[in-house]
Tab-separated table of C-alpha atoms and ligand atoms in Angstrom:
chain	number	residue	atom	x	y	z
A	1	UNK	CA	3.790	-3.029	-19.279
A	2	UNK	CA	0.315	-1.853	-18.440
A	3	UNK	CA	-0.883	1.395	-16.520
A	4	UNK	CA	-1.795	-0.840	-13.764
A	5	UNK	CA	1.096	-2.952	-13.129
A	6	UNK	CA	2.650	-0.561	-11.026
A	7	UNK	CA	0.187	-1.581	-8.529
A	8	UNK	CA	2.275	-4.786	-8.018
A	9	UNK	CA	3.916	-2.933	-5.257
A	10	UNK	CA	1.066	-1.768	-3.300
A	11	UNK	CA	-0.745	-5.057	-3.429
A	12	UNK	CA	2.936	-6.869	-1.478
A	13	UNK	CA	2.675	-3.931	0.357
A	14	UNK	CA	-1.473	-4.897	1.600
A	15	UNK	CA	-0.218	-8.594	1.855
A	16	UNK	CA	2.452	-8.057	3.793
A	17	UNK	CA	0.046	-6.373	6.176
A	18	UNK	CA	-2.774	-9.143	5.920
A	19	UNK	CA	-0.275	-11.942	6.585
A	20	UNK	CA	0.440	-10.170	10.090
A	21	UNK	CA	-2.943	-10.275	10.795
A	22	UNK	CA	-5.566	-7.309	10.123
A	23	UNK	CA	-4.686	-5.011	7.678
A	24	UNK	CA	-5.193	-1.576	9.484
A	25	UNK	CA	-6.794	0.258	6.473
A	26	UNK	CA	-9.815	-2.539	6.648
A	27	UNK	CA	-10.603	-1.582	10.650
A	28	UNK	CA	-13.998	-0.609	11.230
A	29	UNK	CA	-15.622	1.082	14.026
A	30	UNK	CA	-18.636	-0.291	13.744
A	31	UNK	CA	-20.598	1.444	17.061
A	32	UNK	CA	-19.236	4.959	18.332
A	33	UNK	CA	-19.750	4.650	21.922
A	34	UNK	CA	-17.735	8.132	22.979
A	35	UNK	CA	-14.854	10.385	22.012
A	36	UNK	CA	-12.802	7.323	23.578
A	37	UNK	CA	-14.430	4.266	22.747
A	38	UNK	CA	-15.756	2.353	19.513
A	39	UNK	CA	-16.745	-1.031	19.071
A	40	UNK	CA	-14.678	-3.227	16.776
A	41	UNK	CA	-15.745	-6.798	15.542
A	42	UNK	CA	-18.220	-7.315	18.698
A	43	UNK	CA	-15.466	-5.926	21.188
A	44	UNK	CA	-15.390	-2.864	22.832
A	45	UNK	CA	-12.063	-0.941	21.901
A	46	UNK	CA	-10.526	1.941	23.779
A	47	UNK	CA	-9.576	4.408	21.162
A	48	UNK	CA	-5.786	5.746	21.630
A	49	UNK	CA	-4.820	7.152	18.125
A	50	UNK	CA	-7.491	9.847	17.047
A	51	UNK	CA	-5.832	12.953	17.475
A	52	UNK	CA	-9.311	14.075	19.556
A	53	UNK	CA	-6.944	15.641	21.681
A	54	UNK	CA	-9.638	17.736	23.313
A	55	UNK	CA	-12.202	15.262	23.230
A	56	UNK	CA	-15.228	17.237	21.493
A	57	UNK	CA	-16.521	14.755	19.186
A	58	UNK	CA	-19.495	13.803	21.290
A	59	UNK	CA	-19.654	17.503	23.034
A	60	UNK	CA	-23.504	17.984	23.410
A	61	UNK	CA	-23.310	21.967	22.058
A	62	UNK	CA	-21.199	20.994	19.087
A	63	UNK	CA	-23.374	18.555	17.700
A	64	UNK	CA	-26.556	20.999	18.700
A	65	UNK	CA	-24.546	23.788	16.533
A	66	UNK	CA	-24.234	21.154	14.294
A	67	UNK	CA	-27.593	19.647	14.026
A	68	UNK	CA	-28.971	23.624	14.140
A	69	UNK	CA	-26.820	24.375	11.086
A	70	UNK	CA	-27.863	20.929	9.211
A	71	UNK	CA	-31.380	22.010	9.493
A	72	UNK	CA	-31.325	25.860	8.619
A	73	UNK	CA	-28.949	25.923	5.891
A	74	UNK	CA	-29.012	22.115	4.627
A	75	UNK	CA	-26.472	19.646	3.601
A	76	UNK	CA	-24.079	20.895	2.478
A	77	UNK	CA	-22.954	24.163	0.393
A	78	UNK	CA	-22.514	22.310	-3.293
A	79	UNK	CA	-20.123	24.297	-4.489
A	80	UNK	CA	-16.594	26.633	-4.309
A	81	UNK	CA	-16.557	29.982	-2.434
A	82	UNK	CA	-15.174	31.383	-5.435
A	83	UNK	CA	-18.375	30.315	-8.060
A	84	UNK	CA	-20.943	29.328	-5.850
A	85	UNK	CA	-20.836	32.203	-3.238
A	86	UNK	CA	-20.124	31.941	0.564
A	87	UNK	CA	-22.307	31.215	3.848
A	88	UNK	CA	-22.198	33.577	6.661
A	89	UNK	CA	-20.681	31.290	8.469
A	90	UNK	CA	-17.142	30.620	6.332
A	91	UNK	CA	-17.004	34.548	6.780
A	92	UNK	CA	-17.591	34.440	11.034
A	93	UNK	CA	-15.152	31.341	11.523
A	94	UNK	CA	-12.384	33.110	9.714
A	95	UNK	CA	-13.618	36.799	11.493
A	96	UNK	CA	-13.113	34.459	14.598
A	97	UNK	CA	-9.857	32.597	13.688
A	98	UNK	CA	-8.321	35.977	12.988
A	99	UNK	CA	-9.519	37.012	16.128
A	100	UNK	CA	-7.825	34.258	18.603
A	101	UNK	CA	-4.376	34.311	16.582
A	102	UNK	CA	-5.158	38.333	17.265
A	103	UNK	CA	-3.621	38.087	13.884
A	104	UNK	CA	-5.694	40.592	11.426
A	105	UNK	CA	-6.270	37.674	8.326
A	106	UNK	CA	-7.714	34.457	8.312
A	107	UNK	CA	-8.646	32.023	5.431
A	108	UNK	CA	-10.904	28.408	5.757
A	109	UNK	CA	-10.393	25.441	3.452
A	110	UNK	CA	-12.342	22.491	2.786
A	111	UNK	CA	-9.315	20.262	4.410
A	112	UNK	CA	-6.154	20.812	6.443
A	113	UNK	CA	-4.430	19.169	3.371
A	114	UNK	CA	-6.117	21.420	1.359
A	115	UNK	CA	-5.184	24.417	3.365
A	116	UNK	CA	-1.439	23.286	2.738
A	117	UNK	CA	-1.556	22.935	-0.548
A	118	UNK	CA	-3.369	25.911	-1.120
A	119	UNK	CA	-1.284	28.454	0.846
A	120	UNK	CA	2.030	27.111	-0.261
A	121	UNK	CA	1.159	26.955	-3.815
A	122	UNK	CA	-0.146	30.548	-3.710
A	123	UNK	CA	2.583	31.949	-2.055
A	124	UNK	CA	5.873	30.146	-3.687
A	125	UNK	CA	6.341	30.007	-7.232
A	126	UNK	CA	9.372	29.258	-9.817
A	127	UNK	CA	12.346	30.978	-8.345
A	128	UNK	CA	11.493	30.764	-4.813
A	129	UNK	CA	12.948	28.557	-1.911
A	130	UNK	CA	11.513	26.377	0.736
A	131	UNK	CA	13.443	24.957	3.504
A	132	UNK	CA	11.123	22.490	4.440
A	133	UNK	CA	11.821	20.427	7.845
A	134	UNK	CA	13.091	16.490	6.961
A	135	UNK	CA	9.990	15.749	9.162
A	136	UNK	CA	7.124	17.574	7.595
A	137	UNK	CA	3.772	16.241	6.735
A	138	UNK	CA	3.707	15.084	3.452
A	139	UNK	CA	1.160	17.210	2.863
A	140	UNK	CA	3.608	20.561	3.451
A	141	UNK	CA	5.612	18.715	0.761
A	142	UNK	CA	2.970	18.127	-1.598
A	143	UNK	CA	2.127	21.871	-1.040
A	144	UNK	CA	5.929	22.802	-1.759
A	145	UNK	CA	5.981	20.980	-4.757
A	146	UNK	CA	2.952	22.013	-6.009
A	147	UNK	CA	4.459	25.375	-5.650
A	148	UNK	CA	7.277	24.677	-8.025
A	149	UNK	CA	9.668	26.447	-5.661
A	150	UNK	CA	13.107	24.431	-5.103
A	151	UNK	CA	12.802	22.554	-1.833
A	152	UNK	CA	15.687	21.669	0.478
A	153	UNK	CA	15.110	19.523	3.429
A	154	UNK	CA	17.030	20.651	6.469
A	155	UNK	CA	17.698	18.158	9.231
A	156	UNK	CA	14.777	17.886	11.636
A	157	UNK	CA	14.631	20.393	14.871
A	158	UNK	CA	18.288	20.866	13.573
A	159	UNK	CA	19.536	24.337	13.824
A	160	UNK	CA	22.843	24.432	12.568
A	161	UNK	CA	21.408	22.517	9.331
A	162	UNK	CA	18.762	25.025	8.874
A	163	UNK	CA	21.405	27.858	9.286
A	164	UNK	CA	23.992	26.242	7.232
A	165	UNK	CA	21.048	25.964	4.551
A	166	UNK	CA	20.311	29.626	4.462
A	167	UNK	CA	23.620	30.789	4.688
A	168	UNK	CA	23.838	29.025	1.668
A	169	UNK	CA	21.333	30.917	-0.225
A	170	UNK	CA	22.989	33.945	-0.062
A	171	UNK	CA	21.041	36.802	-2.127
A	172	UNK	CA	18.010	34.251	-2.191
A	173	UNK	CA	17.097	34.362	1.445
A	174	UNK	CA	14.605	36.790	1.348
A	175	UNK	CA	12.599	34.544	-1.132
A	176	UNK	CA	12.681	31.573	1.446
A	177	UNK	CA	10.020	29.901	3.265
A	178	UNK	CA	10.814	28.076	6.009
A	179	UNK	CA	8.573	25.378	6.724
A	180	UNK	CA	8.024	23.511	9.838
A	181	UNK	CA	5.267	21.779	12.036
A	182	UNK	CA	5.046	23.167	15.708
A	183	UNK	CA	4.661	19.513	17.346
A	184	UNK	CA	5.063	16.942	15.406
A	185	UNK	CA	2.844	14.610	14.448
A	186	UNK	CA	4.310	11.079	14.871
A	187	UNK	CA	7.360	11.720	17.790
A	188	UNK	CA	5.248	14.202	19.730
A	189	UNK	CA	8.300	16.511	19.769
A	190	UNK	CA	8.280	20.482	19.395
A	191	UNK	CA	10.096	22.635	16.776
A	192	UNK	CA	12.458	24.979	18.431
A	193	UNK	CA	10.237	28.167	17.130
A	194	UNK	CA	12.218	30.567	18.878
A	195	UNK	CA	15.270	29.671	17.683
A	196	UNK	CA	13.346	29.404	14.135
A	197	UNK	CA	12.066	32.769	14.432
A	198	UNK	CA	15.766	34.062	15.714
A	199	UNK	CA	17.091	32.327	11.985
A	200	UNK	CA	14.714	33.760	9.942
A	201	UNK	CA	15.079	37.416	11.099
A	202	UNK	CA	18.735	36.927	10.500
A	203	UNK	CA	18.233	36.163	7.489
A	204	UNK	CA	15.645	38.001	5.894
A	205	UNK	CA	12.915	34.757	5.318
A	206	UNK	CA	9.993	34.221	5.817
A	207	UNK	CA	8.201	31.241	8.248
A	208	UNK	CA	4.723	29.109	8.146
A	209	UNK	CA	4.419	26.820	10.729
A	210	UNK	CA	1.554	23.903	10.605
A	211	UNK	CA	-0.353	24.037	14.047
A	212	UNK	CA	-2.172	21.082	13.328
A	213	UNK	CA	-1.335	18.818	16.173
A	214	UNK	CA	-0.720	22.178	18.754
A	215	UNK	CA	-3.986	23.973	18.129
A	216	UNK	CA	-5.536	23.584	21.429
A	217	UNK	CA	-2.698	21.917	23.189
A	218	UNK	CA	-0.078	24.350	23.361
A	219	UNK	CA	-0.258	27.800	24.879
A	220	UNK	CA	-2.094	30.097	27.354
A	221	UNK	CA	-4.594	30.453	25.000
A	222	UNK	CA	-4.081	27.246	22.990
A	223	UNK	CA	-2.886	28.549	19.860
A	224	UNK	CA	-0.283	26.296	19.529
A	225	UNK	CA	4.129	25.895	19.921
A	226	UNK	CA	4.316	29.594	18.266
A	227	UNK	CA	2.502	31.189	21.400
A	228	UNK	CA	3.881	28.857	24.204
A	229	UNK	CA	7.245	30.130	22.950
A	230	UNK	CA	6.235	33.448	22.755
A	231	UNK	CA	7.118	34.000	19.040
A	232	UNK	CA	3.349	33.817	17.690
A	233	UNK	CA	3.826	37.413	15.675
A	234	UNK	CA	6.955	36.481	14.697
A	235	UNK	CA	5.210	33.833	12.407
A	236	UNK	CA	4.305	35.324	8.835
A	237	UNK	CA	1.787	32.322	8.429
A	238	UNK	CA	-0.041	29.490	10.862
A	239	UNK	CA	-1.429	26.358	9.339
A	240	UNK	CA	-3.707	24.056	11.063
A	241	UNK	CA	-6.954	21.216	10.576
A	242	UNK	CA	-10.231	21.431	12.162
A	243	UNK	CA	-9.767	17.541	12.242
A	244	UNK	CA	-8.021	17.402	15.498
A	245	UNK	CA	-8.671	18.988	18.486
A	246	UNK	CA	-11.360	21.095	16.711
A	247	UNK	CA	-13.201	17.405	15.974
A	248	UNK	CA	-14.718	18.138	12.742
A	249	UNK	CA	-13.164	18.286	9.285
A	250	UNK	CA	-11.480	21.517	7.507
A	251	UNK	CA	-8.337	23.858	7.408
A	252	UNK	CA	-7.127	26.855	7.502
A	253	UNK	CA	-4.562	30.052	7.892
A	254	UNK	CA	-4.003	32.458	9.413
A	255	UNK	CA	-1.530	35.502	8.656
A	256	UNK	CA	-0.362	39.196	9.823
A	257	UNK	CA	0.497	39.752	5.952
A	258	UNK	CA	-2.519	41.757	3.949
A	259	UNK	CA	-1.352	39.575	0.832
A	260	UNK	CA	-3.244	36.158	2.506
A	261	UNK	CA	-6.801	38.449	1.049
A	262	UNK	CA	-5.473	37.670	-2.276
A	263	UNK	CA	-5.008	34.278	-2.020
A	264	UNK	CA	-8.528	33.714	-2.290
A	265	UNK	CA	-7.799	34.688	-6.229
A	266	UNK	CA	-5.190	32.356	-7.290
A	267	UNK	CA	-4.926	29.705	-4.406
A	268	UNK	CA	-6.394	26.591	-7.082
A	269	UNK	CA	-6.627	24.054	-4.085
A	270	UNK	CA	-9.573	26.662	-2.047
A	271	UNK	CA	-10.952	27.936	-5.575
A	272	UNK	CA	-11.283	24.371	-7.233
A	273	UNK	CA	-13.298	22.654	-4.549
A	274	UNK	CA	-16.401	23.206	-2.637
A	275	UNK	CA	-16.493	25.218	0.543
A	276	UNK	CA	-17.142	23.213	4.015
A	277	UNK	CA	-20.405	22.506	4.803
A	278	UNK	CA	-22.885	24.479	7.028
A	279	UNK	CA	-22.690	21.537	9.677
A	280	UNK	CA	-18.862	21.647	9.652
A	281	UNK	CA	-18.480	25.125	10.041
A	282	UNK	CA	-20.855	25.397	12.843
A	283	UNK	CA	-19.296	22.706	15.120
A	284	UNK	CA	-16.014	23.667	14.163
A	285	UNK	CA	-16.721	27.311	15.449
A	286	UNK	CA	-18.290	26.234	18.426
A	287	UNK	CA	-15.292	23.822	18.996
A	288	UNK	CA	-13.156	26.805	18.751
A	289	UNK	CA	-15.615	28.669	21.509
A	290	UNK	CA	-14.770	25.672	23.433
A	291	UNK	CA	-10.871	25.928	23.340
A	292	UNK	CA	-10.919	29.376	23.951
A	293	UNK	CA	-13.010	29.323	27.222
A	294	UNK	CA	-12.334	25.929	28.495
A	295	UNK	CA	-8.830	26.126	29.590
A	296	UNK	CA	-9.518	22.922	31.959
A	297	UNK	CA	-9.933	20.717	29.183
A	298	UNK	CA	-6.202	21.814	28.185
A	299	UNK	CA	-4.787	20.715	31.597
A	300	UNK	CA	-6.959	17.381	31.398
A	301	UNK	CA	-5.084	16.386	28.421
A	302	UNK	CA	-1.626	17.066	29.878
A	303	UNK	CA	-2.520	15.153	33.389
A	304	UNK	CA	-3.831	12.318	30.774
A	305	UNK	CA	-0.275	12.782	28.025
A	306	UNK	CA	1.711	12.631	31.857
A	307	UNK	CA	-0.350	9.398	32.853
A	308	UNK	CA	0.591	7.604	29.479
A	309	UNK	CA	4.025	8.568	29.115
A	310	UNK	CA	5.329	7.623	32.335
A	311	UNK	CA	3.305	4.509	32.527
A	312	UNK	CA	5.046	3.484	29.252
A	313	UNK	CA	8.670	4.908	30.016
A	314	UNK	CA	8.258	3.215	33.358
A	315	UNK	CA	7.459	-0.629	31.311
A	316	UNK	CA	11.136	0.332	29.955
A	317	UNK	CA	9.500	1.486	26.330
A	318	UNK	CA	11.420	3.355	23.570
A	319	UNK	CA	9.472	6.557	23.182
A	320	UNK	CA	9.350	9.863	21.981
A	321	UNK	CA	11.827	12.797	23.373
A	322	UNK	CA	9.492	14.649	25.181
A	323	UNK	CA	6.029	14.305	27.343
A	324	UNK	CA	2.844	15.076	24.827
A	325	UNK	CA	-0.180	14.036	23.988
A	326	UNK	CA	1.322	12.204	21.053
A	327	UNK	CA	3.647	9.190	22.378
A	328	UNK	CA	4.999	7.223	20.177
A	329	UNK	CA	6.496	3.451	20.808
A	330	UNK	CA	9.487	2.610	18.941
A	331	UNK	CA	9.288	-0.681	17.777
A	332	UNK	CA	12.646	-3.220	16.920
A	333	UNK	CA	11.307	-3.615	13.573
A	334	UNK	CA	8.417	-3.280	10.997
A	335	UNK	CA	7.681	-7.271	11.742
A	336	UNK	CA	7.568	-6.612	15.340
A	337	UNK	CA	5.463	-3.351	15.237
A	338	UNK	CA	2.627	-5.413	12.821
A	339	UNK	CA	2.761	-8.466	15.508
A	340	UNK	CA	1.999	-5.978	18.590
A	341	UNK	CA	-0.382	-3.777	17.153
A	342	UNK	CA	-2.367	-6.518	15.848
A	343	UNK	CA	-2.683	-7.648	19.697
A	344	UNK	CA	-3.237	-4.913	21.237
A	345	UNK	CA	-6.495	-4.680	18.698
A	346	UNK	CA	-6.958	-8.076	19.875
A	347	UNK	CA	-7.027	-6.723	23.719
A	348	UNK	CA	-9.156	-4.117	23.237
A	349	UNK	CA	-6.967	-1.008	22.096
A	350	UNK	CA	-6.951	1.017	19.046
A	351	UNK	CA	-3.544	2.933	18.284
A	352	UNK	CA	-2.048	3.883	14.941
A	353	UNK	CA	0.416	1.969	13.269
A	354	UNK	CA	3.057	4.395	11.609
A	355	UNK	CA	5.236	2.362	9.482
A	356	UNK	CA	8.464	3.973	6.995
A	357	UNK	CA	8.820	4.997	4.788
A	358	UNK	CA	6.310	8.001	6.381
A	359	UNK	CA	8.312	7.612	9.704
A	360	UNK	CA	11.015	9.511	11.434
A	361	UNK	CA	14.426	7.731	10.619
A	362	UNK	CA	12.520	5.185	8.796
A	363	UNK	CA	11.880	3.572	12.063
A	364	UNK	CA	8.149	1.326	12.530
A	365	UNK	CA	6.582	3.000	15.742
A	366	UNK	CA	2.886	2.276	17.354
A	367	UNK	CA	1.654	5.613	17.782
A	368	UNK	CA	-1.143	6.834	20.307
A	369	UNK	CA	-2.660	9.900	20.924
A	370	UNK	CA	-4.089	10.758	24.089
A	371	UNK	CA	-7.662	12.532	24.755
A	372	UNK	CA	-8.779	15.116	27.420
A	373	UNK	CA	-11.831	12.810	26.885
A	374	UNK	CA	-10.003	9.571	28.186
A	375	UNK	CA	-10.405	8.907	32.117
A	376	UNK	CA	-7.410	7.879	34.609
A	377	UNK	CA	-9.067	4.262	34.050
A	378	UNK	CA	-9.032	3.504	30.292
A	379	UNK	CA	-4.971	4.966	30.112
A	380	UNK	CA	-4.086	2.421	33.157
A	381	UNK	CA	-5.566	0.129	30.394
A	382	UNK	CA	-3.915	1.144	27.582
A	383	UNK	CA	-0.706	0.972	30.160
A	384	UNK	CA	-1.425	-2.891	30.960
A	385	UNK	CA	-1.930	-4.062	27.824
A	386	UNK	CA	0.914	-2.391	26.567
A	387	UNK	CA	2.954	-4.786	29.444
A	388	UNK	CA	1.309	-8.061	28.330
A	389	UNK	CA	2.774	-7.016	24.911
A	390	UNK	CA	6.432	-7.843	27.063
A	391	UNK	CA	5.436	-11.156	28.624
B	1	PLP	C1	0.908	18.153	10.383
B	1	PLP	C2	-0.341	17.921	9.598
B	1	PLP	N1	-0.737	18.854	8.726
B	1	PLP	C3	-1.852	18.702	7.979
B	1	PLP	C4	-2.627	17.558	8.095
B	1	PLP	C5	-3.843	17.396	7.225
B	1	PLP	O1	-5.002	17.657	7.955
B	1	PLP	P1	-6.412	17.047	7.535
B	1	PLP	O2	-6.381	15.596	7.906
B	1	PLP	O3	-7.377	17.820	8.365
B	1	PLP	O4	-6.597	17.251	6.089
B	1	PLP	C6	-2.255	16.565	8.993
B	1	PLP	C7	-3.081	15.347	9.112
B	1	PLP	O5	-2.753	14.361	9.644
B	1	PLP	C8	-1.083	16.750	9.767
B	1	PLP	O6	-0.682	15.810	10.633
C-alpha cells in the first residue's frame, strides 16, 4: 500500500467521466467573446453556468479600474496583510463593504473559500457548536471543521430540525453558530432567514449566513436573502465571494460585532496568504459601485431567471423549487445527466454538471446560471436545445 494508491478512486472516478464523453474538468474556453459567450473547440458556446449573475466581466469601467490599478500599483501585492503591509485599496473596499451592509465592520480575503475558512475558524473553537445546514458549501464545512467546534447538520431549510437541534443543546446554545447559505447554490432555493433569525433569538445563538450566490441578486439594495427578508441586522455575520456577481476573485465579511477587528490577529486562513491584488481590488470595488447604483441590471437578471425557468418548466423539466437565477435540471440518473450535458456542449451550450456526492439528496442535476448579461435570444437557445435533449 503506497501513498498514492488511494488515487485508484479518483482516476474510475475521471474515467467514468471520459467514457461519457468530455470530461468537464478538461473544457477549455479557448476565445472569451463576452460575459455570455466563449468559444469551445472551434464552436461558439453560449455560457449558462458562470455565476456572472450581473454580467460585469467585460464591463468597460471595471476593466479600466482594473487596468488603472495594474499599472499604478503593479501585479500584484506579494505578500499577507499581516507581514507585508496593506494597499489603500484593501482598506477602501472593506470602508465600502461596511458601508452598503450599513453594518460598522468589514474584512477582505484573498478567496470566498478563504473568507469561510477564516471567519469560522476564528470565531469557533473546542467547545463550541455549529449547526451547519445539510446543504452548505463545503467550504462552510471545511471552515467548521477547521474550527474544531462539534458540527451537527440540521435538515436543509428545515425548521423544526434546526429547532429540535437547539433545543437539544440546552445550556450550550449561546455558544452556537448557526450556519446557512441565503440562496443556495445548486437548487436556487432561499433559506427561510426570518424564521432563522426568529430561532436564534429564541435561543440565545448566534447566525452567519454565506451571501455568495445573493450578493447582488437579492434585495432593494442587493445585499442579499438577509435584506429581502428584512432580517439583515439580525445577522451577527455575512459571508460572500467577489467571484460572482462582483466578477473578479476574493471574499469577505461583514459584521455588526466589534470582535470581527480582531480577527485580523488570529484568523490563519487571511494571515497565512497574500492579500488580493491591486487589479482585483479595484474591479471588485468598482463592481460593487455598479450593484449599488445600477438597480436595472438587478431586474434584467430576474426578467432573464423568469425567461429560463418557465421555458424549462414548460418542456415538462424537473427543476428547482423556486424561480432564480440558479435553475437546476434534475436528471433520472448520474448516466443520464453525463449523456445530456455532453450534448448540449455538443450544441453549443455550456452549463455545469453537479454530480453527488456534492448534490442535494445525492441527486445528478445540470445546473445553469443565468446572466443579466444574456439577451432574450441566447436563453430561447439555451430553451431549444434543452428540448432536442427530449426528442
Ligand atoms: C456558497 C458558496 N460559498 C463560498 C464559495 C467560495 O467562493 P470562491 O469561489 O470565491 O472562493 C462558493 C463558491 O462556489 C459558494 O458557492
Amino acid at each position: 500500500m503506497s501513498l498514492l494508491d488511494k488515487f485508484a478512486v479518483a482516476e474510475q472516478l475521471k474515467s467514468g467521466l471520459v467514457k461519457a464523453g468530455k470530461d468537464p474538468t478538461s473544457v477549455v474556453f479557448d476565445i472569451i467573446n463576452s460575459a455570455t459567450e466563449a468559444v469551445v473547440e472551434g464552436r461558439t458556446t453560449i455560457l449558462a453556468g458562470t455565476n456572472n449573475y450581473l454580467g460585469l466581466t467585460f464591463d468597460p469601467d471595471c476593466i479600466a479600474a482594473g487596468v488603472a490599478a495594474l499599472k499604478s500599483q503593479g501585479t500584484g501585492t506579494t505578500g499577507s496583510r499581516m507581514a507585508n503591509g496593506s494597499y489603500a485599496a484593501h482598506g477602501a473596499l472593506e470602508a465600502e463593504i461596511a458601508d452598503f451592509f450599513q453594518c460598522g465592520h468589514a474584512m477582505v480575503f484573498s478567496t470566498g473559500y478563504a473568507a469561510n475558512l477564516g471567519v469560522l475558524s476564528a470565531l469557533l473553537g473546542k467547545g463550541d457548536v455549529v449547526l451547519l445546514d445539510s446543504d452548505a458549501h463545503a467550504s462552510l464545512y471545511d471552515g467548521c471543521r477547521m474550527s474544531g467546534a462539534d458540527i451537527f447538520r440540521f435538515k436543509h431549510n428545515d425548521m423544526q430540525s434546526l429547532e429540535r437541534r437547539l433545543e437539544r443543546l440546552k445550556d450550550r446554545a449561546s455558544r452556537c453558530l448557526i450556519v446557512v447559505e441565503g440562496m443556495y447554490s445548486v437548487l436556487g432555493d432561499n433559506a427561510p432567514l426570518d424564521e432563522i433569525v426568529a430561532l436564534k433569538q429564541r435561543f440565545g445563538a448566534s447566525l452567519l449566513v454565506d451571501e455568495a450566490h445573493s450578493l447582488g441578486v437579492y434585495g432593494e439594495r442587493g445585499c442579499g436573502v438577509a435584506e429581502a427578508l428584512g432580517v439583515l441586522e439580525q445577522v451577527d455575520f455575512i459571508v460572500g465571494t467577489f467571484s460572482k456577481s462582483l466578477g473578479a476573485m476574493g471574499g469577505f465579511c461583514a459584521s455588526k460585532h466589534d470582535v470581527l477587528g480582531l480577527f485580523r490577529y488570529v484568523s490563519r486562513p487571511f494571515m497565512f496568504t497574500a492579500s488580493p491584488s491591486p487589479a482585483v481590488m479595484a474591479t471588485t470595488h468598482e463592481a460593487l459601485r455598479q450593484l449599488r447604483t445600477r438597480p436595472e441590471l438587478r431586474k434584467t437578471l430576474w426578467s432573464n431567471a423568469r425567461q429560463l425557468y418557465k421555458g424549462l418548466q414548460d418542456l415538462g423539466l424537473d427543476l428547482g423549487p423556486q424561480i432564480s437565477p440558479v435553475v437546476a435540471v434534475r436528471c433520472k440518473d448520474r448516466q443520464s445527466a453525463l449523456s445530456k450535458w455532453n450534448k448540449l456542449l455538443e450544441a453549443g451550450i455550456y452549463v455545469n454538471m453537479m454530480l453527488p456526492p456534492a448534490t442535494p439528496g445525492g441527486a445528478s442535476f445540470l445546473r445553469c446560471s443565468i446572466s443579466a448579461a444574456h439577451t432574450p435570444e441566447q436563453i430561447e437557445t439555451i430553451i431549444a436545445r434543452f428540448k432536442e435533449l427530449q426528442s
